[in-house]
C-alpha cells in the first residue's frame, strides 16, 4: 500500500486528490492547520468512511510555516508521495498580506523540500509542487507552455514562481523526483466562495430564489482558462507515476472572460445578468492579469491526458450544485418564518 501526504487536504484540490488516491488503494495523510472552528467540510465524508469502512485517511495538525513539525511528520510517516497543495491561494488577498503569502506559498515549499532531505527521503519519495498559471502574469506568448517566460503580477504569483524554481533546483541538485504542475484556473462546486467563479454561481442561484439581490464584481474583462478541478488532480497523480520527473502545463487551451462566465451562469437560470450585477472597484487588483490560456500538448503527448469537461459544462456543474444549496437555504429560511 502506497502512502501519500497532502498539504492543503481540506481545500478544493486536496479533497479531490484524497478521493482519487483512496480509490487507488493509498493510505492518505493530510496536514491541517489548528483552528478554533472545523474547516474539514470537503473531506468529512472521507473521514467518516475511514471509521465506518476502513478507508485509510489520517489527519495531522501542522503548518507550512513550521519546518520542525514538517521534519517530524516526514520522519514518522515515511511517505512514498508528497503533494504540496497548501497555500494562501487567493490572488487578490495576496496584495493585502504579501509577507504571509510569500512565507506560506514560497518558503513553505522550501520547508518541505528541506524536510525531505532531513528525513533522508530524497532517494525514495516523489514530490509534487502545485505551480500556477499566475506565474505567467503579463503573458509573453499566447498560448502559454512550459517554456513560456514567467512575469508574475501579484505577491501570490511571485511566491509560486519562487516555489516552482526551487522545486526544479532540488530536482537538479539532489536528484529528487520532483514535479511541478502548472495548473491554470480550475473550478468545481468545492471552490471557495470568495473566488470569482464560485462567487458568481453562488450569487446567481441565491438571486434566482430571492435570497440575494445583487452581485458585486471587479474586472469583467479578465480572460481565464477554466477547467474542472476533479480532472486536474488526476494529472498530479500521473506526474508522479512516470519514469522521470518533469513539469507540465495543465489547461483546456480555451479562454473565456469573467463576463462570459457571468452570462453563462445567469443564463442557465433564466436570469438577465445586467439587472443583478454591479461593479465594485474594491475587487480590482493593483496589477491585473488580462489573459491566460494554456497549451497542454506536452501533457497529452507524454502522459496521455487531456481535459474532458469544458467551459459550458463546468459552469453547468457549478450552477446546478449551488442551486441545490440555495434550495436548502430557502427551505430553512421558510421553516424559520
CSV table of N, CA and C in Angstrom, one decimal, residues 22-100:
chain,number,residue,atom,x,y,z
A,22,UNK,N,-7.4,7.5,-2.4
A,22,UNK,CA,-8.1,6.5,-1.7
A,22,UNK,C,-8.7,5.4,-2.6
A,23,UNK,N,-9.2,5.9,-3.7
A,23,UNK,CA,-9.9,5.0,-4.7
A,23,UNK,C,-8.8,4.0,-5.3
A,24,UNK,N,-7.6,4.5,-5.3
A,24,UNK,CA,-6.5,3.7,-5.8
A,24,UNK,C,-5.8,2.8,-4.8
A,25,UNK,N,-6.3,2.8,-3.5
A,25,UNK,CA,-5.8,2.0,-2.5
A,25,UNK,C,-4.7,2.6,-1.7
A,26,UNK,N,-4.5,3.9,-1.8
A,26,UNK,CA,-3.4,4.5,-1.0
A,26,UNK,C,-3.9,4.7,0.5
A,27,UNK,N,-2.9,4.8,1.3
A,27,UNK,CA,-3.0,5.3,2.7
A,27,UNK,C,-2.7,6.8,2.6
A,28,UNK,N,-3.7,7.6,2.9
A,28,UNK,CA,-3.6,9.0,2.7
A,28,UNK,C,-3.5,9.8,4.1
A,29,UNK,N,-2.5,10.7,4.1
A,29,UNK,CA,-2.3,11.5,5.3
A,29,UNK,C,-2.4,13.0,4.9
A,30,UNK,N,-3.1,13.8,5.7
A,30,UNK,CA,-3.3,15.2,5.3
A,30,UNK,C,-2.9,16.1,6.4
A,31,UNK,N,-2.3,17.2,6.1
A,31,UNK,CA,-1.9,18.2,7.0
A,31,UNK,C,-3.0,19.3,7.1
A,32,UNK,N,-3.5,19.5,8.3
A,32,UNK,CA,-4.5,20.6,8.6
A,32,UNK,C,-4.0,21.5,9.6
A,33,UNK,N,-4.4,22.8,9.5
A,33,UNK,CA,-4.0,23.8,10.5
A,33,UNK,C,-5.0,23.8,11.7
A,34,UNK,N,-4.4,24.0,12.8
A,34,UNK,CA,-5.2,24.0,14.0
A,34,UNK,C,-6.0,25.3,14.0
A,35,UNK,N,-7.3,25.3,14.3
A,35,UNK,CA,-8.1,26.5,14.3
A,35,UNK,C,-9.2,26.2,15.3
A,36,UNK,N,-9.9,27.3,15.7
A,36,UNK,CA,-10.9,27.2,16.7
A,36,UNK,C,-12.2,26.7,16.2
A,37,UNK,N,-12.3,26.6,14.9
A,37,UNK,CA,-13.5,26.0,14.2
A,37,UNK,C,-13.0,25.0,13.2
A,38,UNK,N,-13.9,24.0,12.9
A,38,UNK,CA,-13.5,23.0,12.0
A,38,UNK,C,-13.6,23.5,10.6
A,39,UNK,N,-12.7,23.1,9.7
A,39,UNK,CA,-12.6,23.5,8.3
A,39,UNK,C,-12.4,22.3,7.4
A,40,UNK,N,-13.2,21.2,7.8
A,40,UNK,CA,-12.9,20.0,7.1
A,40,UNK,C,-14.2,19.5,6.3
A,41,UNK,N,-15.0,20.5,5.9
A,41,UNK,CA,-16.3,20.1,5.2
A,41,UNK,C,-16.1,19.3,4.0
A,42,UNK,N,-15.0,19.6,3.2
A,42,UNK,CA,-14.8,19.0,1.9
A,42,UNK,C,-14.4,17.5,2.1
A,43,UNK,N,-13.8,17.2,3.2
A,43,UNK,CA,-13.3,15.8,3.4
A,43,UNK,C,-14.0,15.0,4.5
A,44,UNK,N,-15.1,15.6,5.1
A,44,UNK,CA,-15.8,14.9,6.2
A,44,UNK,C,-16.3,13.6,5.8
A,45,UNK,N,-16.8,13.5,4.5
A,45,UNK,CA,-17.3,12.2,4.1
A,45,UNK,C,-16.3,11.1,4.0
A,46,UNK,N,-15.0,11.6,3.6
A,46,UNK,CA,-13.9,10.6,3.6
A,46,UNK,C,-13.5,10.2,5.0
A,47,UNK,N,-13.5,11.2,5.9
A,47,UNK,CA,-13.1,10.9,7.3
A,47,UNK,C,-14.1,9.9,7.9
A,48,UNK,N,-15.3,10.1,7.6
A,48,UNK,CA,-16.4,9.2,8.2
A,48,UNK,C,-16.2,7.8,7.6
A,49,UNK,N,-15.9,7.7,6.3
A,49,UNK,CA,-15.6,6.4,5.7
A,49,UNK,C,-14.4,5.7,6.4
A,50,UNK,N,-13.5,6.5,6.8
A,50,UNK,CA,-12.3,5.9,7.5
A,50,UNK,C,-12.6,5.1,8.7
A,51,UNK,N,-13.7,5.6,9.4
A,51,UNK,CA,-14.2,4.9,10.6
A,51,UNK,C,-15.2,3.8,10.3
A,52,UNK,N,-16.0,4.0,9.3
A,52,UNK,CA,-17.1,3.0,9.0
A,52,UNK,C,-16.6,1.9,8.1
A,53,UNK,N,-15.8,2.3,7.0
A,53,UNK,CA,-15.5,1.3,6.0
A,53,UNK,C,-14.0,1.0,6.0
A,54,UNK,N,-13.2,1.5,6.9
A,54,UNK,CA,-11.8,1.2,7.0
A,54,UNK,C,-11.0,2.0,6.0
A,55,UNK,N,-11.5,3.1,5.4
A,55,UNK,CA,-10.7,3.9,4.5
A,55,UNK,C,-9.5,4.4,5.2
A,56,UNK,N,-8.3,4.4,4.6
A,56,UNK,CA,-7.1,4.8,5.3
A,56,UNK,C,-6.8,6.3,5.1
A,57,UNK,N,-7.5,7.1,5.9
A,57,UNK,CA,-7.3,8.5,5.9
A,57,UNK,C,-7.0,9.0,7.3
A,58,UNK,N,-5.9,9.8,7.4
A,58,UNK,CA,-5.4,10.2,8.7
A,58,UNK,C,-5.1,11.7,8.6
A,59,UNK,N,-5.4,12.5,9.6
A,59,UNK,CA,-5.2,13.9,9.6
A,59,UNK,C,-4.2,14.3,10.7
A,60,UNK,N,-3.3,15.2,10.4
A,60,UNK,CA,-2.3,15.7,11.3
A,60,UNK,C,-2.3,17.2,11.4
A,61,UNK,N,-2.2,17.7,12.6
A,61,UNK,CA,-2.0,19.2,12.7
A,61,UNK,C,-0.6,19.6,12.3
A,62,UNK,N,-0.6,20.7,11.5
A,62,UNK,CA,0.7,21.2,11.0
A,62,UNK,C,0.5,22.5,10.3
A,63,UNK,N,1.6,23.1,9.8
A,63,UNK,CA,1.5,24.3,9.2
A,63,UNK,C,2.8,24.5,8.3
A,64,UNK,N,2.6,25.0,7.1
A,64,UNK,CA,3.7,25.2,6.2
A,64,UNK,C,4.7,26.3,6.7
A,65,UNK,N,4.3,27.0,7.8
A,65,UNK,CA,5.2,27.9,8.4
A,65,UNK,C,6.1,27.3,9.5
A,66,UNK,N,5.9,26.0,9.8
A,66,UNK,CA,6.5,25.3,10.8
A,66,UNK,C,7.4,24.2,10.3
A,67,UNK,N,8.7,24.5,10.1
A,67,UNK,CA,9.6,23.5,9.5
A,67,UNK,C,9.9,22.3,10.4
A,68,UNK,N,10.0,22.6,11.7
A,68,UNK,CA,10.3,21.5,12.6
A,68,UNK,C,9.2,20.4,12.6
A,69,UNK,N,7.9,20.8,12.6
A,69,UNK,CA,6.8,19.9,12.6
A,69,UNK,C,6.9,19.1,11.3
A,70,UNK,N,7.2,19.7,10.2
A,70,UNK,CA,7.2,19.1,8.9
A,70,UNK,C,8.3,18.0,8.9
A,71,UNK,N,9.5,18.3,9.4
A,71,UNK,CA,10.5,17.2,9.5
A,71,UNK,C,10.1,16.1,10.3
A,72,UNK,N,9.5,16.3,11.5
A,72,UNK,CA,9.0,15.3,12.4
A,72,UNK,C,8.0,14.4,11.7
A,73,UNK,N,7.1,15.1,10.9
A,73,UNK,CA,6.0,14.3,10.3
A,73,UNK,C,6.6,13.4,9.2
A,74,UNK,N,7.5,13.9,8.4
A,74,UNK,CA,8.1,13.0,7.4
A,74,UNK,C,8.9,11.9,8.0
A,75,UNK,N,9.6,12.1,9.1
A,75,UNK,CA,10.3,11.1,9.8
A,75,UNK,C,9.3,10.0,10.2
A,76,UNK,N,8.2,10.4,10.8
A,76,UNK,CA,7.3,9.4,11.3
A,76,UNK,C,6.5,8.7,10.2
A,77,UNK,N,6.1,9.4,9.2
A,77,UNK,CA,5.3,8.8,8.1
A,77,UNK,C,6.0,8.0,7.1
A,78,UNK,N,7.2,8.5,6.7
A,78,UNK,CA,8.0,7.9,5.6
A,78,UNK,C,7.1,7.7,4.3
A,79,UNK,N,6.5,8.8,3.8
A,79,UNK,CA,5.6,8.7,2.7
A,79,UNK,C,6.3,8.4,1.4
A,80,UNK,N,5.5,7.8,0.5
A,80,UNK,CA,6.0,7.5,-0.9
A,80,UNK,C,5.9,8.7,-1.8
A,81,UNK,N,4.8,9.4,-1.5
A,81,UNK,CA,4.5,10.6,-2.4
A,81,UNK,C,4.1,11.8,-1.5
A,82,UNK,N,4.5,13.0,-1.9
A,82,UNK,CA,4.1,14.2,-1.2
A,82,UNK,C,3.5,15.2,-2.2
A,83,UNK,N,2.3,15.7,-1.9
A,83,UNK,CA,1.6,16.6,-2.7
A,83,UNK,C,1.5,17.9,-2.0
A,84,UNK,N,2.2,19.0,-2.4
A,84,UNK,CA,2.2,20.3,-1.7
A,84,UNK,C,1.1,21.1,-2.4
A,85,UNK,N,-0.1,21.1,-1.8
A,85,UNK,CA,-1.2,21.9,-2.3
A,85,UNK,C,-1.6,23.0,-1.3
A,86,UNK,N,-0.9,23.1,-0.2
A,86,UNK,CA,-1.2,24.1,0.8
A,86,UNK,C,-0.8,25.4,0.4
A,87,UNK,N,-1.6,26.5,0.7
A,87,UNK,CA,-1.2,27.8,0.2
A,87,UNK,C,-2.2,28.8,0.7
A,88,UNK,N,-1.8,30.1,0.8
A,88,UNK,CA,-2.8,31.2,0.8
A,88,UNK,C,-3.0,31.5,-0.7
A,89,UNK,N,-4.1,31.0,-1.2
A,89,UNK,CA,-4.3,30.8,-2.7
A,89,UNK,C,-5.2,31.9,-3.3
A,90,UNK,N,-5.6,32.9,-2.6
A,90,UNK,CA,-6.4,34.0,-3.2
A,90,UNK,C,-5.5,35.1,-3.7
A,91,UNK,N,-5.5,35.3,-5.0
A,91,UNK,CA,-4.6,36.3,-5.6
A,91,UNK,C,-4.8,37.7,-5.1
A,92,UNK,N,-6.1,38.1,-5.1
A,92,UNK,CA,-6.4,39.5,-4.6
A,92,UNK,C,-6.0,39.7,-3.2
A,93,UNK,N,-6.2,38.7,-2.3
A,93,UNK,CA,-5.8,38.8,-0.9
A,93,UNK,C,-4.3,38.9,-0.8
A,94,UNK,N,-3.6,38.3,-1.7
A,94,UNK,CA,-2.1,38.3,-1.5
A,94,UNK,C,-1.5,39.7,-1.6
A,95,UNK,N,-2.2,40.6,-2.2
A,95,UNK,CA,-1.8,42.0,-2.2
A,95,UNK,C,-2.0,42.7,-0.8
A,96,UNK,N,-2.9,42.1,0.0
A,96,UNK,CA,-3.2,42.7,1.3
A,96,UNK,C,-2.2,42.0,2.4
A,97,UNK,N,-1.9,40.8,2.1
A,97,UNK,CA,-1.0,40.1,3.1
A,97,UNK,C,0.2,39.5,2.3
A,98,UNK,N,1.0,40.3,1.7
A,98,UNK,CA,2.1,39.8,0.8
A,98,UNK,C,3.2,39.0,1.6
A,99,UNK,N,3.5,39.4,2.8
A,99,UNK,CA,4.5,38.7,3.6
A,99,UNK,C,4.1,37.3,4.0
A,100,UNK,N,2.9,37.2,4.5
A,100,UNK,CA,2.3,35.9,4.8
A,100,UNK,C,2.2,35.0,3.6
